[in-house]
Every structure is written in structure tokens, then in C-alpha cells.
mmCIF file of C-alpha atoms in Angstrom:
data_model
loop_
_atom_site.group_PDB
_atom_site.id
_atom_site.type_symbol
_atom_site.label_atom_id
_atom_site.label_comp_id
_atom_site.label_asym_id
_atom_site.label_seq_id
_atom_site.Cartn_x
_atom_site.Cartn_y
_atom_site.Cartn_z
ATOM 1 C CA MET A 1 -2.666 -6.051 14.417
ATOM 2 C CA PHE A 2 -1.370 -3.225 12.259
ATOM 3 C CA ALA A 3 -1.665 -0.658 15.059
ATOM 4 C CA LEU A 4 0.057 2.662 14.365
ATOM 5 C CA ASP A 5 -0.228 4.263 17.788
ATOM 6 C CA GLY A 6 2.411 6.926 18.384
ATOM 7 C CA LYS A 7 3.354 7.134 14.696
ATOM 8 C CA VAL A 8 3.209 10.188 12.484
ATOM 9 C CA ALA A 9 2.222 9.821 8.837
ATOM 10 C CA LEU A 10 2.264 12.245 5.918
ATOM 11 C CA VAL A 11 -0.177 11.600 3.092
ATOM 12 C CA THR A 12 0.218 13.656 -0.080
ATOM 13 C CA GLY A 13 -2.757 14.080 -2.373
ATOM 14 C CA ALA A 14 -5.087 13.708 0.610
ATOM 15 C CA THR A 15 -7.669 15.741 -1.292
ATOM 16 C CA GLY A 16 -8.311 12.832 -3.645
ATOM 17 C CA GLY A 17 -10.544 9.816 -3.022
ATOM 18 C CA ILE A 18 -7.712 7.332 -2.474
ATOM 19 C CA GLY A 19 -5.523 9.759 -0.500
ATOM 20 C CA ALA A 20 -8.364 10.758 1.830
ATOM 21 C CA GLU A 21 -9.192 7.117 2.522
ATOM 22 C CA ILE A 22 -5.522 6.321 3.230
ATOM 23 C CA ALA A 23 -5.471 9.212 5.713
ATOM 24 C CA ARG A 24 -8.683 7.955 7.377
ATOM 25 C CA VAL A 25 -7.376 4.413 7.752
ATOM 26 C CA LEU A 26 -3.929 5.418 9.080
ATOM 27 C CA HIS A 27 -5.659 7.750 11.535
ATOM 28 C CA ARG A 28 -8.067 5.000 12.623
ATOM 29 C CA GLN A 29 -5.049 2.737 13.256
ATOM 30 C CA GLY A 30 -3.752 5.314 15.719
ATOM 31 C CA ALA A 31 -1.368 7.485 13.713
ATOM 32 C CA ARG A 32 -1.322 11.244 13.768
ATOM 33 C CA VAL A 33 -1.659 12.296 10.150
ATOM 34 C CA ALA A 34 -0.460 15.281 8.132
ATOM 35 C CA LEU A 35 -2.792 15.929 5.219
ATOM 36 C CA SER A 36 -1.217 17.502 2.168
ATOM 37 C CA GLY A 37 -2.696 18.568 -1.130
ATOM 38 C CA THR A 38 -3.254 21.692 -3.156
ATOM 39 C CA ARG A 39 -6.799 22.552 -2.028
ATOM 40 C CA ARG A 40 -6.795 23.772 1.553
ATOM 41 C CA GLU A 41 -10.608 23.769 1.999
ATOM 42 C CA VAL A 42 -10.832 20.095 1.088
ATOM 43 C CA LEU A 43 -8.040 19.255 3.530
ATOM 44 C CA GLU A 44 -9.730 21.309 6.260
ATOM 45 C CA GLN A 45 -12.942 19.370 5.696
ATOM 46 C CA LEU A 46 -11.151 16.040 6.052
ATOM 47 C CA ALA A 47 -9.335 17.304 9.142
ATOM 48 C CA THR A 48 -12.656 18.241 10.741
ATOM 49 C CA GLU A 49 -14.006 14.778 9.964
ATOM 50 C CA LEU A 50 -10.960 13.075 11.512
ATOM 51 C CA GLY A 51 -10.753 15.227 14.634
ATOM 52 C CA GLU A 52 -7.689 15.062 16.889
ATOM 53 C CA GLY A 53 -4.127 14.401 15.775
ATOM 54 C CA VAL A 54 -4.321 15.914 12.317
ATOM 55 C CA LEU A 55 -2.229 18.569 10.593
ATOM 56 C CA VAL A 56 -3.397 20.420 7.491
ATOM 57 C CA ALA A 57 -0.315 21.065 5.365
ATOM 58 C CA PRO A 58 -1.144 22.326 1.867
ATOM 59 C CA ALA A 59 1.682 22.113 -0.663
ATOM 60 C CA ASN A 60 2.174 22.456 -4.379
ATOM 61 C CA LEU A 61 4.492 19.601 -5.282
ATOM 62 C CA SER A 62 5.280 21.014 -8.721
ATOM 63 C CA ASP A 63 7.519 23.439 -6.800
ATOM 64 C CA PRO A 64 10.882 21.652 -6.330
ATOM 65 C CA ALA A 65 11.371 23.308 -2.927
ATOM 66 C CA ALA A 66 7.979 22.227 -1.584
ATOM 67 C CA PRO A 67 8.822 18.629 -0.540
ATOM 68 C CA GLN A 68 11.656 19.614 1.804
ATOM 69 C CA ALA A 69 9.566 22.406 3.318
ATOM 70 C CA LEU A 70 6.609 20.067 3.755
ATOM 71 C CA VAL A 71 8.632 17.427 5.603
ATOM 72 C CA GLU A 72 10.194 20.118 7.799
ATOM 73 C CA GLN A 73 6.742 21.471 8.631
ATOM 74 C CA VAL A 74 5.475 18.013 9.628
ATOM 75 C CA GLU A 75 8.534 17.332 11.766
ATOM 76 C CA ALA A 76 8.257 20.735 13.419
ATOM 77 C CA GLU A 77 4.540 20.519 14.167
ATOM 78 C CA LEU A 78 4.053 16.817 14.837
ATOM 79 C CA GLY A 79 7.541 16.122 16.182
ATOM 80 C CA ARG A 80 8.629 13.410 13.731
ATOM 81 C CA LEU A 81 7.749 11.622 10.499
ATOM 82 C CA ASP A 82 7.535 7.828 10.580
ATOM 83 C CA ILE A 83 5.404 7.029 7.555
ATOM 84 C CA LEU A 84 5.589 8.825 4.214
ATOM 85 C CA VAL A 85 2.798 8.023 1.772
ATOM 86 C CA ASN A 86 3.540 9.337 -1.707
ATOM 87 C CA ASN A 87 0.028 9.373 -3.076
ATOM 88 C CA ALA A 88 -0.189 12.689 -4.947
ATOM 89 C CA GLY A 89 -0.230 12.412 -8.687
ATOM 90 C CA PHE A 90 -2.076 13.596 -11.744
ATOM 91 C CA THR A 91 -2.542 12.661 -15.369
ATOM 92 C CA ARG A 92 -2.239 14.593 -18.574
ATOM 93 C CA ASP A 93 -3.194 12.043 -21.158
ATOM 94 C CA GLY A 94 -2.578 12.099 -24.878
ATOM 95 C CA LEU A 95 -1.253 9.838 -27.571
ATOM 96 C CA ALA A 96 2.525 10.098 -27.832
ATOM 97 C CA MET A 97 2.321 11.579 -31.342
ATOM 98 C CA ARG A 98 0.560 14.573 -29.840
ATOM 99 C CA MET A 99 2.140 14.693 -26.375
ATOM 100 C CA SER A 100 4.174 17.853 -25.730
ATOM 101 C CA ASP A 101 7.460 17.926 -23.849
ATOM 102 C CA LYS A 102 5.696 19.945 -21.187
ATOM 103 C CA ASP A 103 2.921 17.413 -20.676
ATOM 104 C CA PHE A 104 5.516 14.672 -20.355
ATOM 105 C CA ALA A 105 7.797 16.621 -18.025
ATOM 106 C CA ASP A 106 5.026 18.017 -15.797
ATOM 107 C CA VAL A 107 3.707 14.546 -15.019
ATOM 108 C CA ILE A 108 7.198 13.184 -14.324
ATOM 109 C CA GLU A 109 7.879 16.168 -12.073
ATOM 110 C CA VAL A 110 4.882 15.739 -9.789
ATOM 111 C CA ASP A 111 4.378 11.961 -10.013
ATOM 112 C CA LEU A 112 8.022 10.866 -9.797
ATOM 113 C CA ALA A 113 10.454 13.676 -8.900
ATOM 114 C CA ALA A 114 8.336 15.006 -6.009
ATOM 115 C CA PRO A 115 8.070 11.552 -4.385
ATOM 116 C CA PHE A 116 11.861 11.265 -4.658
ATOM 117 C CA ARG A 117 12.345 14.667 -3.018
ATOM 118 C CA LEU A 118 9.872 13.804 -0.277
ATOM 119 C CA ALA A 119 11.627 10.501 0.395
ATOM 120 C CA ARG A 120 15.016 12.233 0.475
ATOM 121 C CA ALA A 121 13.745 14.791 2.962
ATOM 122 C CA ALA A 122 12.004 12.194 5.126
ATOM 123 C CA MET A 123 14.808 9.639 5.285
ATOM 124 C CA ARG A 124 17.057 11.806 7.425
ATOM 125 C CA GLY A 125 14.925 11.643 10.538
ATOM 126 C CA MET A 126 14.040 8.026 9.811
ATOM 127 C CA MET A 127 17.739 7.099 9.605
ATOM 128 C CA LYS A 128 18.381 8.700 12.968
ATOM 129 C CA ARG A 129 15.527 6.738 14.544
ATOM 130 C CA ARG A 130 16.531 3.560 12.728
ATOM 131 C CA ALA A 131 12.942 3.088 11.580
ATOM 132 C CA GLY A 132 10.604 4.343 8.910
ATOM 133 C CA ARG A 133 8.145 3.517 6.167
ATOM 134 C CA ILE A 134 8.122 4.995 2.683
ATOM 135 C CA ILE A 135 5.134 3.903 0.628
ATOM 136 C CA SER A 136 4.413 5.121 -2.888
ATOM 137 C CA ILE A 137 1.154 4.727 -4.732
ATOM 138 C CA ALA A 138 1.919 3.688 -8.301
ATOM 139 C CA SER A 139 -0.553 2.205 -10.781
ATOM 140 C CA ILE A 140 -1.300 -0.918 -12.738
ATOM 141 C CA VAL A 141 -0.447 1.061 -15.876
ATOM 142 C CA GLY A 142 3.152 1.315 -14.694
ATOM 143 C CA THR A 143 3.327 -2.429 -15.253
ATOM 144 C CA THR A 144 0.983 -2.940 -18.206
ATOM 145 C CA GLY A 145 1.315 0.379 -20.022
ATOM 146 C CA ASN A 146 -1.721 2.198 -21.342
ATOM 147 C CA PRO A 147 -2.251 4.011 -24.622
ATOM 148 C CA GLY A 148 -2.410 7.752 -24.024
ATOM 149 C CA GLN A 149 -0.459 7.555 -20.781
ATOM 150 C CA ALA A 150 3.200 7.324 -21.797
ATOM 151 C CA ASN A 151 4.055 10.046 -19.278
ATOM 152 C CA TYR A 152 1.969 8.688 -16.404
ATOM 153 C CA ALA A 153 2.988 5.051 -16.976
ATOM 154 C CA ALA A 154 6.656 6.085 -17.101
ATOM 155 C CA ALA A 155 6.338 7.969 -13.811
ATOM 156 C CA LYS A 156 4.526 5.097 -12.122
ATOM 157 C CA ALA A 157 7.012 2.499 -13.362
ATOM 158 C CA GLY A 158 9.724 4.897 -12.217
ATOM 159 C CA LEU A 159 8.364 4.817 -8.677
ATOM 160 C CA VAL A 160 8.914 1.060 -8.612
ATOM 161 C CA GLY A 161 12.584 1.285 -9.651
ATOM 162 C CA MET A 162 13.176 4.197 -7.321
ATOM 163 C CA SER A 163 11.611 2.370 -4.391
ATOM 164 C CA LYS A 164 13.679 -0.761 -4.984
ATOM 165 C CA SER A 165 16.851 1.355 -4.974
ATOM 166 C CA LEU A 166 15.887 3.234 -1.821
ATOM 167 C CA ALA A 167 14.888 -0.057 -0.198
ATOM 168 C CA GLN A 168 18.437 -1.314 -0.668
ATOM 169 C CA GLU A 169 20.035 1.932 0.467
ATOM 170 C CA LEU A 170 17.948 2.198 3.625
ATOM 171 C CA ALA A 171 17.446 -1.405 4.714
ATOM 172 C CA SER A 172 20.356 -1.287 7.153
ATOM 173 C CA ARG A 173 18.596 1.569 8.953
ATOM 174 C CA GLY A 174 15.332 -0.273 9.499
ATOM 175 C CA ILE A 175 13.491 1.737 6.850
ATOM 176 C CA THR A 176 11.290 -0.147 4.413
ATOM 177 C CA VAL A 177 10.330 1.222 1.009
ATOM 178 C CA ASN A 178 7.404 -0.273 -0.863
ATOM 179 C CA VAL A 179 4.847 0.397 -3.563
ATOM 180 C CA VAL A 180 1.117 -0.169 -3.815
ATOM 181 C CA ALA A 181 -0.097 -0.432 -7.410
ATOM 182 C CA PRO A 182 -3.869 0.075 -7.696
ATOM 183 C CA GLY A 183 -5.933 -1.162 -10.602
ATOM 184 C CA PHE A 184 -9.209 0.473 -11.634
ATOM 185 C CA ILE A 185 -10.749 2.264 -8.681
ATOM 186 C CA ALA A 186 -14.326 3.555 -8.757
ATOM 187 C CA THR A 187 -14.165 7.349 -9.052
ATOM 188 C CA PRO A 188 -16.401 10.085 -10.482
ATOM 189 C CA MET A 189 -14.457 9.560 -13.707
ATOM 190 C CA THR A 190 -15.255 5.858 -13.978
ATOM 191 C CA ASP A 191 -18.879 6.529 -12.885
ATOM 192 C CA ALA A 192 -19.249 8.470 -16.107
ATOM 193 C CA LEU A 193 -18.593 5.379 -18.241
ATOM 194 C CA ASN A 194 -21.657 3.915 -19.990
ATOM 195 C CA GLU A 195 -22.937 0.392 -19.309
ATOM 196 C CA ALA A 196 -21.220 -1.132 -22.340
ATOM 197 C CA GLN A 197 -17.888 0.391 -21.343
ATOM 198 C CA LYS A 198 -18.334 -0.777 -17.764
ATOM 199 C CA SER A 199 -19.145 -4.349 -18.727
ATOM 200 C CA ARG A 200 -16.117 -4.485 -21.031
ATOM 201 C CA LEU A 201 -13.969 -3.324 -18.122
ATOM 202 C CA MET A 202 -15.533 -5.891 -15.761
ATOM 203 C CA GLU A 203 -14.664 -8.715 -18.140
ATOM 204 C CA ARG A 204 -11.020 -7.894 -17.519
ATOM 205 C CA ILE A 205 -11.331 -7.951 -13.713
ATOM 206 C CA PRO A 206 -11.538 -11.545 -12.410
ATOM 207 C CA LEU A 207 -12.931 -10.426 -9.055
ATOM 208 C CA GLY A 208 -15.803 -8.781 -10.917
ATOM 209 C CA ARG A 209 -15.923 -5.316 -9.419
ATOM 210 C CA MET A 210 -14.151 -2.004 -9.481
ATOM 211 C CA GLY A 211 -11.789 -1.308 -6.610
ATOM 212 C CA ALA A 212 -12.706 0.998 -3.755
ATOM 213 C CA PRO A 213 -10.349 3.494 -2.087
ATOM 214 C CA GLY A 214 -10.516 1.292 1.020
ATOM 215 C CA ASP A 215 -8.912 -1.580 -0.902
ATOM 216 C CA ILE A 216 -5.846 0.596 -1.444
ATOM 217 C CA ALA A 217 -5.843 2.138 2.037
ATOM 218 C CA ALA A 218 -5.821 -1.326 3.634
ATOM 219 C CA ALA A 219 -2.708 -2.257 1.664
ATOM 220 C CA VAL A 220 -1.013 0.960 2.769
ATOM 221 C CA ALA A 221 -1.944 0.346 6.410
ATOM 222 C CA TYR A 222 -0.388 -3.098 6.221
ATOM 223 C CA LEU A 223 2.878 -1.848 4.695
ATOM 224 C CA ALA A 224 2.997 0.979 7.262
ATOM 225 C CA SER A 225 2.681 -1.419 10.190
ATOM 226 C CA GLU A 226 5.339 -3.083 12.335
ATOM 227 C CA GLU A 227 4.028 -6.409 11.083
ATOM 228 C CA ALA A 228 5.257 -5.600 7.554
ATOM 229 C CA GLY A 229 8.802 -5.135 8.852
ATOM 230 C CA TRP A 230 10.227 -7.884 6.653
ATOM 231 C CA VAL A 231 8.727 -6.520 3.436
ATOM 232 C CA THR A 232 10.823 -4.066 1.448
ATOM 233 C CA GLY A 233 11.328 -3.236 -2.218
ATOM 234 C CA ALA A 234 7.999 -4.884 -2.937
ATOM 235 C CA THR A 235 5.109 -3.833 -5.131
ATOM 236 C CA LEU A 236 1.733 -4.897 -3.822
ATOM 237 C CA HIS A 237 -0.698 -5.134 -6.754
ATOM 238 C CA VAL A 238 -4.251 -4.398 -5.689
ATOM 239 C CA ASN A 239 -6.285 -4.750 -8.855
ATOM 240 C CA GLY A 240 -8.942 -7.433 -8.542
ATOM 241 C CA GLY A 241 -6.717 -9.812 -10.483
ATOM 242 C CA MET A 242 -6.679 -7.662 -13.613
ATOM 243 C CA ALA A 243 -2.917 -8.041 -14.015
ATOM 244 C CA MET A 244 -1.114 -10.804 -12.187
ATOM 245 C CA THR A 245 2.556 -9.958 -12.097
ATOM 246 C CA MET B 1 43.429 19.949 20.362
ATOM 247 C CA SER B 2 41.702 22.687 18.377
ATOM 248 C CA ASP B 3 38.029 23.474 18.851
ATOM 249 C CA THR B 4 37.332 22.075 15.415
ATOM 250 C CA ALA B 5 39.077 18.808 16.202
ATOM 251 C CA GLU B 6 37.186 18.436 19.434
ATOM 252 C CA LYS B 7 33.844 19.141 17.801
ATOM 253 C CA VAL B 8 34.565 16.756 14.903
ATOM 254 C CA LYS B 9 35.484 13.961 17.283
ATOM 255 C CA LYS B 10 32.363 14.554 19.327
ATOM 256 C CA ILE B 11 30.185 14.289 16.216
ATOM 257 C CA VAL B 12 31.940 11.080 15.175
ATOM 258 C CA VAL B 13 31.452 9.543 18.609
ATOM 259 C CA GLU B 14 27.765 10.462 18.590
ATOM 260 C CA HIS B 15 27.021 9.317 15.061
ATOM 261 C CA LEU B 16 28.960 6.090 14.991
ATOM 262 C CA GLY B 17 28.428 5.153 18.612
ATOM 263 C CA VAL B 18 32.117 4.371 19.123
ATOM 264 C CA GLU B 19 34.337 4.912 22.152
ATOM 265 C CA GLU B 20 36.045 8.278 22.269
ATOM 266 C CA ALA B 21 39.485 6.659 22.655
ATOM 267 C CA LYS B 22 39.111 4.976 19.263
ATOM 268 C CA VAL B 23 38.514 8.275 17.492
ATOM 269 C CA THR B 24 42.140 9.204 16.867
ATOM 270 C CA SER B 25 43.167 11.631 14.143
ATOM 271 C CA GLU B 26 44.392 8.821 11.927
ATOM 272 C CA ALA B 27 41.282 6.676 12.394
ATOM 273 C CA SER B 28 39.525 5.803 9.153
ATOM 274 C CA PHE B 29 35.742 6.046 9.383
ATOM 275 C CA ILE B 30 35.185 2.852 7.432
ATOM 276 C CA ASP B 31 38.240 0.716 8.253
ATOM 277 C CA ASP B 32 38.717 1.610 11.927
ATOM 278 C CA LEU B 33 35.388 2.928 13.142
ATOM 279 C CA GLY B 34 33.021 0.529 11.424
ATOM 280 C CA ALA B 35 31.159 3.093 9.338
ATOM 281 C CA ASP B 36 29.311 2.075 6.181
ATOM 282 C CA SER B 37 28.747 4.303 3.154
ATOM 283 C CA LEU B 38 25.511 5.695 4.588
ATOM 284 C CA ASP B 39 27.291 6.571 7.824
ATOM 285 C CA THR B 40 29.885 8.574 5.922
ATOM 286 C CA VAL B 41 27.127 10.518 4.150
ATOM 287 C CA GLU B 42 25.446 11.191 7.479
ATOM 288 C CA LEU B 43 28.754 12.329 8.985
ATOM 289 C CA VAL B 44 29.427 14.755 6.159
ATOM 290 C CA MET B 45 25.930 16.186 6.536
ATOM 291 C CA ALA B 46 26.434 16.484 10.291
ATOM 292 C CA PHE B 47 29.719 18.341 9.740
ATOM 293 C CA GLU B 48 28.034 20.688 7.281
ATOM 294 C CA GLU B 49 25.327 21.452 9.790
ATOM 295 C CA ALA B 50 27.612 21.828 12.804
ATOM 296 C CA PHE B 51 30.191 24.047 11.104
ATOM 297 C CA GLY B 52 27.996 25.883 8.610
ATOM 298 C CA VAL B 53 30.197 24.810 5.709
ATOM 299 C CA GLU B 54 29.335 23.167 2.430
ATOM 300 C CA ILE B 55 31.197 19.993 1.559
ATOM 301 C CA PRO B 56 30.711 19.120 -2.130
ATOM 302 C CA ASP B 57 30.638 15.466 -3.184
ATOM 303 C CA ASP B 58 34.136 15.420 -4.684
ATOM 304 C CA ALA B 59 35.582 16.802 -1.444
ATOM 305 C CA ALA B 60 33.459 14.490 0.685
ATOM 306 C CA GLU B 61 34.845 11.474 -1.162
ATOM 307 C CA LYS B 62 38.357 12.388 -0.017
ATOM 308 C CA ILE B 63 37.376 12.708 3.631
ATOM 309 C CA THR B 64 38.079 9.215 4.880
ATOM 310 C CA THR B 65 39.753 9.855 8.238
ATOM 311 C CA VAL B 66 39.066 12.046 11.233
ATOM 312 C CA LYS B 67 42.068 14.203 10.304
ATOM 313 C CA ASP B 68 40.785 14.647 6.730
ATOM 314 C CA ALA B 69 37.570 16.066 8.149
ATOM 315 C CA ILE B 70 39.319 18.408 10.580
ATOM 316 C CA ASP B 71 41.726 19.682 7.910
ATOM 317 C CA TYR B 72 38.960 20.252 5.370
ATOM 318 C CA ILE B 73 36.760 22.139 7.800
ATOM 319 C CA GLU B 74 39.621 24.286 9.099
ATOM 320 C CA ALA B 75 40.651 25.156 5.554
ATOM 321 C CA GLN B 76 37.058 26.149 4.740
ATOM 322 C CA LYS B 77 36.757 28.279 7.835
ATOM 323 C CA ALA B 78 40.078 30.011 7.102
ATOM 324 C CA ALA B 79 39.059 30.749 3.505
#
């Protein structure tokens, strides 16, 4: 099940822990994978690890022209684009009282506008082939909110509304548009928490552990597969039960 | 038939998968040729690409028949 042989996927933010794992899993399922991100060396390293059927395609998604160029590059070099994974994103946290217009706008630009531009660029070829998968990685905070993350939570909630709209626009062309919303994933940042902080966090996670990048990648692989063909406009919450929506 | 008309009809046949005989000048994309709103957007984009013209949204809205498309494109090319 969930085989992706013959498919081409583009994963943005493949330099990060979750993005790299998504790329690994899609590749293992048989897809050829374009790895995008800002740091070329990190992408090259991942490409070496994965071996055949990989394209290194660095891009700076804060440039409004980058998404179109990136999709064109993938289509030119790998022949098509079947699966778009909007994973790239960043945070610039601060309480609203102290959050500048720039910090708000920059996060919206990369975390919400770039995924829209990528989807717009990718849907053309998908429409012609009458098939495609657009999957965006949101966050639990898009649903629950989080103090200090008004910008990030707005962008992540925005991905959900955008995806539902695109899902309706593109359903007649066999393209599904879905969201995966991760909860707390173990990262170098969460490793730095002290024991007291960690145990407080655990109390809020019914399944009693932090998430791993593989938990998210598995959800993406499912939504990318033929078997998920009747799922569109959905948000798959992968959060250990922390928020049941 | 002008070159433009021929090319427009060919694009319509290809994109909508309809028989050539049905693509008359008066044919409406939506009412006669079974296009939906996405099809009309795709058609406009295909015309833009094929003829190297830009068709802004307000003009695109008025292009509802094969003849509308031919007239618009010929006017653009003449301009």
C-alpha cells in the first residue's frame, strides 16, 4: 500500500528535521523527490544519502518569484510534478504588543503566501494530468493558538482555509488538497527544555511522548498515495492526542 | 477561416475534448461545449500562451464564445 512509484514529489524545507524525513519516506515509497530549502550543502547531503532519483533545488521562498521558478525547474528536470509538499516555514516569535509589522508580514509571506504560490504553479500540470496531491504542513498552534505566535498561528490556520478552498476548486480535476497539522515534535529546540518543562509538556500529551519526524512523514505518505484519493480538504492532526479537534 | 480562428478552434478542441464540428463561431464554451469555470480559465491561459497576448481578467470574463476569443485575439494582435 501507499506506493508512489513513478511519481515526482517536491518537498520544501527539506533541510529541516520534518522536511528531510518526509523526503526520505516519499523516496522510500518509490517517488523521485526534489529537495528544496535555503541551504544547498544540507540538501546535497540528504541527496547523497537518498541516492538515485533526487533533485537538489535550493530556493529562497521569501522571493515572490521563487515558487514559480522552483516548480518550473522540477518539471523541466524531473518531467512532471505530482506531489507538492509545502513544508517550509519559520517562526519569529514575540508577544503581540511587541511584534513588528515586519515580523508579522515576513512569517505570513514564507509560511502562507509561498505555499499558495507553489500550489498555483503546481496545479497547472496537475490539472492537465487530471491528478495531483497538494499537502501542506500546518501546526497544532493554527488550531489552538499560542502566546507569542500570532503571526505563525495565523499563517498555519491560513493554510487550512486555503487548502479547503483549493480542494473545492480542484476536486473535479482529480487533485486533492490536504493539511497535516503536527503537534510537538522532538527537535534540538525541545531537547533544550529542562526536566520540569518536559514533564509539564508530557502531561498535556495523552500518548505520553513527543512526536518524531517519522510520525509526520507517515501522514504525508498516506495523503500522497492513491489510497487517499477520497480524502480532500482535510486536516490530519498528528499530535499524540494533545488537541482533539 | 483566418489563421487565428483555426488556431483558436484547435485549442478548444484539444482542451475540452469536443468534436471539431461542434466548435462553431457562435458556440458558447459553457452552454454548448460543456466547459466549467476551470476550463474557461485554462482556455484563456492556453490562448495567452499560444498567441503571446495578455488577457486581463475583465476581458477574459467577456470571452464566452469561440467568436469572442477570436475577435479579442485579433484585436490584440492588430493593436
